[in-house]
Amino acid sequence: MIDIIDLVKQFPGTARPAVDRLTLTISDGEVCVLIGPSGCGKTTTMRIVNRMIEPDAGTVKVDCRDIMQSDPVTLRRSIGYVIQQVGLFPHWTIAENVATVPRLLGWELAKTHARVDELLGLVGMDPAVYRNRFPRELSGGQKQRVGVARALAADPPVMLMDEPFGAIDPITRTRLQDEFLKILRALKKTIVFVTHDIDEAIKMGDRIAILKDGALLQYDTPERILAAPADAFVNAFVGADRALKRLSPITCATAAVQVGTTLPVHSIDGAASLRDALALMLETGDDVLAVHSGDQSLGVLTLAAIRERTVSDRPRVGTIEGAGLDRVHAKASETR
């Protein structure tokens, strides 16, 4: 668990604090996304957690321990850190890069080698192929995988991720988001994730903290933020299409129903979002999809079921958001 209590940080020569009396709690195993416009304090807050920046006031506790009572070097070695630029050592092999923290902690060589191979396999990089390569031989997506493996090497309970997929092309970015979300949640890490992309925040976060001018405007689940923005700024920030965004955190598996009839031709994975399903329906002209998990059938998903998920707290037709959603439904009807 991470407790942030009345946190304040103001840099010299600035008119206002970068972080202004911020208070929030991140539960064990939870992905907390910090998001807001440039200069809102999201990266500063994250960097205070591992004491790369010292706070002016307030308290940060990691696993009930005040970070200011911990040795900074020891603290940082116990917290995984992934950044957009990755920061791999160019003259070290991939195995040497992943082993950075275990070596600093004095792990035995055999244990370190086994951990490196385990983690490369976990992030989808065959150790036999990649362990002796150098960073210059990898693509941007592969470098990011190595960065995550390195952050996980010493099995830290907490991970900080600062726009880790920001420099990657959109197709690779989406795939890495999906893969790492499964990995990190399976490992039950407590994660502070910084992004400027609201769609990424909705997809990756268990809870989202929306910041402005160093202050916290709203801290809640993606579903509740999209359904009930705290104020006009949050409403504008999440976008006029927030009714569609509300489909992103909901998986097809949760909305599928069992049927005794023949399954539709087109199908979708149960882990995909309802927004993905709606896009596929528009592409194929179908209003029903088969839902599967591997070889197992989970039933079917209908356009009507998707509509039901957007009815609650839905804006009136005539507003920008409501009209936009109705145009999507109308388009789906036209293609059938």
CSV table of C-alpha atoms in Angstrom, one decimal:
chain,number,residue,atom,x,y,z
A,1,MET,CA,0.0,0.0,0.0
A,2,ILE,CA,1.1,3.6,-0.7
A,3,ASP,CA,-0.3,6.4,1.4
A,4,ILE,CA,0.2,10.0,0.2
A,5,ILE,CA,-0.8,12.5,2.9
A,6,ASP,CA,-0.9,16.3,2.4
A,7,LEU,CA,2.1,16.2,0.0
A,8,VAL,CA,3.6,19.5,-1.1
A,9,LYS,CA,6.4,20.3,-3.5
A,10,GLN,CA,7.2,23.7,-4.8
A,11,PHE,CA,10.3,24.3,-7.0
A,12,PRO,CA,12.3,27.5,-6.6
A,13,GLY,CA,11.2,30.5,-8.7
A,14,THR,CA,7.7,29.1,-9.4
A,15,ALA,CA,4.5,30.9,-8.5
A,16,ARG,CA,2.6,27.8,-7.2
A,17,PRO,CA,3.4,24.3,-5.9
A,18,ALA,CA,4.0,21.5,-8.4
A,19,VAL,CA,2.2,19.3,-5.9
A,20,ASP,CA,-0.4,21.0,-3.7
A,21,ARG,CA,-1.6,19.2,-0.5
A,22,LEU,CA,-2.1,15.9,-2.4
A,23,THR,CA,-3.7,13.1,-0.4
A,24,LEU,CA,-4.6,9.6,-1.8
A,25,THR,CA,-4.2,5.9,-1.0
A,26,ILE,CA,-3.2,3.2,-3.4
A,27,SER,CA,-4.1,-0.3,-2.2
A,28,ASP,CA,-1.9,-3.4,-2.5
A,29,GLY,CA,-2.0,-4.8,-6.0
A,30,GLU,CA,-3.7,-1.8,-7.5
A,31,VAL,CA,-2.8,0.1,-10.6
A,32,CYS,CA,-3.1,3.9,-9.9
A,33,VAL,CA,-2.9,6.1,-12.9
A,34,LEU,CA,-1.8,9.8,-12.4
A,35,ILE,CA,-3.0,11.9,-15.3
A,36,GLY,CA,-3.6,15.6,-16.1
A,37,PRO,CA,-2.3,18.4,-18.3
A,38,SER,CA,1.4,19.3,-18.5
A,39,GLY,CA,2.6,20.8,-15.3
A,40,CYS,CA,-0.1,19.2,-13.2
A,41,GLY,CA,2.4,17.4,-10.8
A,42,LYS,CA,1.9,13.8,-11.9
A,43,THR,CA,5.5,13.0,-12.7
A,44,THR,CA,6.7,15.0,-9.7
A,45,THR,CA,4.4,13.0,-7.4
A,46,MET,CA,5.7,9.7,-8.8
A,47,ARG,CA,9.3,10.7,-8.4
A,48,ILE,CA,8.7,11.7,-4.8
A,49,VAL,CA,7.6,8.1,-4.1
A,50,ASN,CA,11.2,6.8,-4.6
A,51,ARG,CA,12.8,10.0,-3.4
A,52,MET,CA,14.2,11.1,-6.7
A,53,ILE,CA,12.6,14.4,-5.6
A,54,GLU,CA,12.4,15.4,-2.0
A,55,PRO,CA,9.0,16.7,-0.8
A,56,ASP,CA,8.7,20.1,1.0
A,57,ALA,CA,5.9,18.9,3.3
A,58,GLY,CA,3.6,15.9,3.8
A,59,THR,CA,4.1,12.2,4.2
A,60,VAL,CA,4.5,9.3,1.8
A,61,LYS,CA,4.4,5.8,3.2
A,62,VAL,CA,5.2,2.6,1.3
A,63,ASP,CA,4.0,-0.5,3.1
A,64,CYS,CA,3.4,1.6,6.2
A,65,ARG,CA,7.0,2.9,6.3
A,66,ASP,CA,7.7,6.6,5.9
A,67,ILE,CA,10.0,7.0,2.8
A,68,MET,CA,11.9,9.8,4.6
A,69,GLN,CA,13.0,7.3,7.2
A,70,SER,CA,14.5,5.0,4.6
A,71,ASP,CA,17.9,5.1,2.9
A,72,PRO,CA,17.2,6.5,-0.6
A,73,VAL,CA,19.4,4.0,-2.4
A,74,THR,CA,17.8,1.1,-0.5
A,75,LEU,CA,14.4,2.5,-1.2
A,76,ARG,CA,15.0,2.8,-4.9
A,77,ARG,CA,16.4,-0.7,-5.2
A,78,SER,CA,13.1,-2.0,-3.7
A,79,ILE,CA,10.9,-0.1,-6.2
A,80,GLY,CA,10.8,-1.0,-9.9
A,81,TYR,CA,11.1,2.0,-12.2
A,82,VAL,CA,10.2,2.0,-15.9
A,83,ILE,CA,10.5,5.2,-18.0
A,84,GLN,CA,9.6,6.2,-21.6
A,85,GLN,CA,13.2,6.3,-22.8
A,86,VAL,CA,13.9,2.9,-21.2
A,87,GLY,CA,17.5,3.8,-20.3
A,88,LEU,CA,19.2,0.5,-21.2
A,89,PHE,CA,23.0,0.5,-20.9
A,90,PRO,CA,24.1,0.4,-24.5
A,91,HIS,CA,27.3,-1.6,-24.0
A,92,TRP,CA,25.7,-4.2,-21.8
A,93,THR,CA,23.9,-7.3,-23.1
A,94,ILE,CA,20.2,-7.7,-22.5
A,95,ALA,CA,21.0,-10.2,-19.8
A,96,GLU,CA,23.3,-7.8,-18.1
A,97,ASN,CA,20.8,-5.0,-18.2
A,98,VAL,CA,18.0,-7.1,-16.7
A,99,ALA,CA,20.4,-8.2,-14.0
A,100,THR,CA,21.3,-4.7,-12.9
A,101,VAL,CA,19.5,-4.7,-9.5
A,102,PRO,CA,20.2,-8.3,-8.6
A,103,ARG,CA,23.9,-7.7,-9.1
A,104,LEU,CA,23.7,-4.6,-6.9
A,105,LEU,CA,21.9,-6.6,-4.2
A,106,GLY,CA,24.7,-9.3,-4.3
A,107,TRP,CA,22.7,-12.2,-5.7
A,108,GLU,CA,24.5,-15.4,-6.5
A,109,LEU,CA,25.4,-15.7,-10.2
A,110,ALA,CA,23.2,-18.9,-10.7
A,111,LYS,CA,20.2,-17.2,-9.1
A,112,THR,CA,20.7,-14.1,-11.2
A,113,HIS,CA,20.9,-16.0,-14.5
A,114,ALA,CA,17.8,-18.0,-13.7
A,115,ARG,CA,15.9,-14.8,-12.8
A,116,VAL,CA,17.0,-13.2,-16.1
A,117,ASP,CA,15.8,-16.1,-18.1
A,118,GLU,CA,12.5,-16.3,-16.2
A,119,LEU,CA,11.8,-12.6,-16.8
A,120,LEU,CA,12.8,-12.6,-20.5
A,121,GLY,CA,10.4,-15.5,-21.0
A,122,LEU,CA,7.7,-13.6,-19.0
A,123,VAL,CA,7.8,-10.6,-21.3
A,124,GLY,CA,7.8,-12.7,-24.4
A,125,MET,CA,11.5,-12.7,-25.4
A,126,ASP,CA,13.1,-16.1,-25.7
A,127,PRO,CA,16.3,-16.0,-23.5
A,128,ALA,CA,18.2,-18.3,-25.9
A,129,VAL,CA,17.6,-15.7,-28.6
A,130,TYR,CA,17.9,-12.4,-26.8
A,131,ARG,CA,20.0,-12.7,-23.6
A,132,ASN,CA,23.3,-12.0,-25.4
A,133,ARG,CA,22.1,-9.3,-27.8
A,134,PHE,CA,22.7,-5.6,-27.2
A,135,PRO,CA,20.1,-2.8,-27.0
A,136,ARG,CA,21.0,-1.5,-30.5
A,137,GLU,CA,19.8,-4.8,-31.9
A,138,LEU,CA,16.3,-4.4,-30.5
A,139,SER,CA,13.1,-2.6,-31.7
A,140,GLY,CA,11.5,0.1,-29.6
A,141,GLY,CA,8.9,-2.4,-28.3
A,142,GLN,CA,11.5,-5.0,-27.5
A,143,LYS,CA,13.6,-2.4,-25.5
A,144,GLN,CA,10.5,-1.5,-23.5
A,145,ARG,CA,10.0,-5.2,-22.7
A,146,VAL,CA,13.5,-5.4,-21.4
A,147,GLY,CA,12.9,-2.2,-19.4
A,148,VAL,CA,10.0,-3.9,-17.7
A,149,ALA,CA,11.9,-7.1,-17.1
A,150,ARG,CA,14.7,-5.1,-15.5
A,151,ALA,CA,12.2,-3.3,-13.2
A,152,LEU,CA,10.8,-6.7,-12.1
A,153,ALA,CA,14.2,-8.4,-11.6
A,154,ALA,CA,14.3,-8.1,-7.8
A,155,ASP,CA,10.6,-8.8,-7.5
A,156,PRO,CA,9.7,-5.3,-6.0
A,157,PRO,CA,6.3,-4.9,-4.5
A,158,VAL,CA,5.9,-1.4,-6.0
A,159,MET,CA,6.5,-0.3,-9.5
A,160,LEU,CA,6.6,3.2,-11.0
A,161,MET,CA,5.9,3.6,-14.7
A,162,ASP,CA,6.4,7.0,-16.3
A,163,GLU,CA,4.7,7.0,-19.7
A,164,PRO,CA,6.4,3.7,-20.5
A,165,PHE,CA,4.7,3.3,-23.9
A,166,GLY,CA,4.7,6.9,-25.0
A,167,ALA,CA,7.5,6.6,-27.5
A,168,ILE,CA,6.2,3.5,-29.3
A,169,ASP,CA,4.0,3.3,-32.4
A,170,PRO,CA,0.3,2.9,-31.8
A,171,ILE,CA,-0.1,-0.7,-32.9
A,172,THR,CA,2.9,-1.9,-30.8
A,173,ARG,CA,1.7,0.3,-27.9
A,174,THR,CA,-1.7,-1.3,-27.8
A,175,ARG,CA,-0.2,-4.8,-27.9
A,176,LEU,CA,2.3,-4.0,-25.1
A,177,GLN,CA,-0.5,-2.4,-23.0
A,178,ASP,CA,-2.5,-5.6,-23.2
A,179,GLU,CA,0.5,-7.9,-22.5
A,180,PHE,CA,1.9,-5.9,-19.6
A,181,LEU,CA,-1.5,-5.4,-18.0
A,182,LYS,CA,-1.9,-9.2,-17.8
A,183,ILE,CA,1.6,-9.7,-16.5
A,184,LEU,CA,1.5,-6.9,-13.8
A,185,ARG,CA,-1.9,-7.8,-12.5
A,186,ALA,CA,-1.0,-11.5,-12.4
A,187,LEU,CA,2.1,-10.6,-10.3
A,188,LYS,CA,-0.1,-8.4,-8.1
A,189,LYS,CA,2.2,-5.4,-8.1
A,190,THR,CA,1.2,-2.0,-6.7
A,191,ILE,CA,1.8,0.3,-9.6
A,192,VAL,CA,1.9,4.1,-10.0
A,193,PHE,CA,1.4,4.8,-13.7
A,194,VAL,CA,1.9,8.2,-15.2
A,195,THR,CA,0.3,9.0,-18.6
A,196,HIS,CA,-1.1,12.0,-20.5
A,197,ASP,CA,-3.4,9.7,-22.5
A,198,ILE,CA,-6.9,9.3,-21.1
A,199,ASP,CA,-7.6,6.2,-23.1
A,200,GLU,CA,-4.5,4.6,-21.7
A,201,ALA,CA,-5.5,5.6,-18.2
A,202,ILE,CA,-8.9,4.1,-18.6
A,203,LYS,CA,-7.4,0.9,-20.0
A,204,MET,CA,-4.5,0.5,-17.5
A,205,GLY,CA,-5.9,1.9,-14.3
A,206,ASP,CA,-7.9,0.3,-11.4
A,207,ARG,CA,-8.2,3.9,-10.2
A,208,ILE,CA,-7.4,7.2,-11.9
A,209,ALA,CA,-6.2,10.4,-10.1
A,210,ILE,CA,-6.9,13.5,-12.2
A,211,LEU,CA,-4.6,16.4,-11.3
A,212,LYS,CA,-4.6,20.0,-12.2
A,213,ASP,CA,-2.2,22.7,-11.0
A,214,GLY,CA,-0.8,20.2,-8.5
A,215,ALA,CA,-4.2,19.5,-6.9
A,216,LEU,CA,-6.3,16.4,-7.0
A,217,LEU,CA,-9.7,16.9,-8.7
A,218,GLN,CA,-11.0,13.4,-8.7
A,219,TYR,CA,-9.8,10.0,-7.6
A,220,ASP,CA,-12.0,7.0,-8.5
A,221,THR,CA,-12.4,4.0,-10.8
A,222,PRO,CA,-12.4,4.6,-14.5
A,223,GLU,CA,-16.1,3.7,-14.7
A,224,ARG,CA,-17.2,6.2,-12.0
A,225,ILE,CA,-15.1,9.0,-13.4
A,226,LEU,CA,-16.6,8.5,-16.9
A,227,ALA,CA,-20.1,8.2,-15.5
A,228,ALA,CA,-19.9,11.1,-13.1
A,229,PRO,CA,-17.1,13.6,-13.7
A,230,ALA,CA,-16.4,15.7,-10.6
A,231,ASP,CA,-16.5,19.1,-12.4
A,232,ALA,CA,-16.5,20.8,-15.8
A,233,PHE,CA,-12.7,20.4,-16.1
A,234,VAL,CA,-12.8,16.6,-15.6
A,235,ASN,CA,-15.8,16.4,-17.9
A,236,ALA,CA,-13.8,18.2,-20.6
A,237,PHE,CA,-10.6,16.3,-19.9
A,238,VAL,CA,-12.1,12.8,-20.3
A,239,GLY,CA,-13.7,13.9,-23.6
A,240,ALA,CA,-17.0,14.5,-25.3
A,241,ASP,CA,-17.1,10.8,-26.2
A,242,ARG,CA,-17.0,9.6,-22.6
A,243,ALA,CA,-20.0,7.4,-23.2
A,244,LEU,CA,-17.9,5.4,-25.6
A,245,LYS,CA,-14.9,5.4,-23.3
A,246,ARG,CA,-17.1,3.9,-20.6
A,247,LEU,CA,-17.1,0.7,-22.7
A,248,SER,CA,-13.3,0.4,-22.6
A,249,PRO,CA,-13.0,-1.0,-19.0
A,250,ILE,CA,-15.7,-3.6,-19.5
A,251,THR,CA,-14.7,-6.9,-21.0
A,252,CYS,CA,-16.7,-8.9,-23.5
A,253,ALA,CA,-16.7,-11.9,-21.1
A,254,THR,CA,-18.7,-10.0,-18.5
A,255,ALA,CA,-21.4,-9.1,-21.0
A,256,ALA,CA,-21.6,-12.4,-22.9
A,257,VAL,CA,-24.6,-14.6,-22.5
A,258,GLN,CA,-24.9,-18.3,-23.2
A,259,VAL,CA,-27.2,-19.4,-26.1
A,260,GLY,CA,-28.2,-22.8,-27.4
A,261,THR,CA,-28.2,-21.8,-31.0
A,262,THR,CA,-25.4,-21.8,-33.6
A,263,LEU,CA,-22.7,-19.3,-32.8
A,264,PRO,CA,-22.2,-16.3,-35.1
A,265,VAL,CA,-19.5,-16.3,-37.8
A,266,HIS,CA,-17.4,-13.5,-36.2
A,267,SER,CA,-15.9,-13.8,-32.8
A,268,ILE,CA,-14.0,-11.8,-30.2
A,269,ASP,CA,-11.8,-12.7,-27.2
A,270,GLY,CA,-13.5,-12.4,-23.9
A,271,ALA,CA,-10.7,-10.2,-22.6
A,272,ALA,CA,-11.3,-7.6,-25.3
A,273,SER,CA,-13.3,-4.5,-24.3
A,274,LEU,CA,-16.9,-3.7,-25.3
A,275,ARG,CA,-15.4,-0.8,-27.2
A,276,ASP,CA,-13.4,-3.2,-29.2
A,277,ALA,CA,-16.5,-5.3,-29.8
A,278,LEU,CA,-18.5,-2.3,-31.0
A,279,ALA,CA,-15.7,-1.4,-33.5
A,280,LEU,CA,-15.7,-5.0,-34.8
A,281,MET,CA,-19.5,-4.9,-35.2
A,282,LEU,CA,-19.3,-1.7,-37.2
A,283,GLU,CA,-16.6,-3.3,-39.4
A,284,THR,CA,-18.4,-6.5,-40.0
A,285,GLY,CA,-22.0,-5.2,-40.0
A,286,ASP,CA,-23.0,-7.8,-37.4
A,287,ASP,CA,-25.0,-7.0,-34.3
A,288,VAL,CA,-23.9,-10.2,-32.5
A,289,LEU,CA,-20.5,-11.7,-31.9
A,290,ALA,CA,-19.3,-15.0,-30.5
A,291,VAL,CA,-17.2,-14.6,-27.4
A,292,HIS,CA,-14.4,-17.0,-26.6
A,293,SER,CA,-11.5,-17.6,-24.2
A,294,GLY,CA,-9.0,-19.8,-26.0
A,295,ASP,CA,-10.9,-22.8,-27.3
A,296,GLN,CA,-13.8,-22.3,-24.8
A,297,SER,CA,-17.0,-20.6,-25.9
A,298,LEU,CA,-18.3,-17.9,-23.5
A,299,GLY,CA,-21.5,-17.3,-25.4
A,300,VAL,CA,-22.5,-14.3,-27.5
A,301,LEU,CA,-22.4,-10.6,-27.2
A,302,THR,CA,-25.2,-8.5,-28.8
A,303,LEU,CA,-25.3,-4.8,-29.8
A,304,ALA,CA,-28.3,-4.5,-27.4
A,305,ALA,CA,-26.2,-5.7,-24.5
A,306,ILE,CA,-23.6,-3.0,-25.4
A,307,ARG,CA,-26.3,-0.4,-25.5
A,308,GLU,CA,-27.5,-1.4,-22.0
A,309,ARG,CA,-24.1,-0.6,-20.6
A,310,THR,CA,-24.3,2.9,-21.9
A,311,VAL,CA,-27.9,3.7,-20.8
A,312,SER,CA,-27.2,4.3,-17.1
A,313,ASP,CA,-26.2,8.0,-16.5
A,314,ARG,CA,-26.3,8.5,-20.3
A,315,PRO,CA,-26.5,12.1,-21.5
A,316,ARG,CA,-29.7,13.2,-23.2
A,317,VAL,CA,-29.8,13.1,-27.0
A,318,GLY,CA,-29.1,16.6,-28.2
A,319,THR,CA,-25.9,17.0,-26.1
A,320,ILE,CA,-22.6,16.5,-28.0
A,321,GLU,CA,-22.0,13.2,-26.1
A,322,GLY,CA,-25.5,11.8,-26.4
A,323,ALA,CA,-25.8,12.6,-30.1
A,324,GLY,CA,-22.4,11.1,-30.8
A,325,LEU,CA,-23.4,7.8,-29.2
A,326,ASP,CA,-26.7,7.7,-31.1
A,327,ARG,CA,-24.8,8.2,-34.4
A,328,VAL,CA,-22.7,5.1,-33.5
A,329,HIS,CA,-25.8,3.0,-32.8
A,330,ALA,CA,-27.4,4.3,-36.0
A,331,LYS,CA,-24.3,3.4,-38.0
A,332,ALA,CA,-24.4,-0.1,-36.7
A,333,SER,CA,-28.0,-0.4,-37.7
A,334,GLU,CA,-27.3,0.8,-41.2
A,335,THR,CA,-24.6,-1.8,-41.8
A,336,ARG,CA,-26.8,-4.7,-40.9
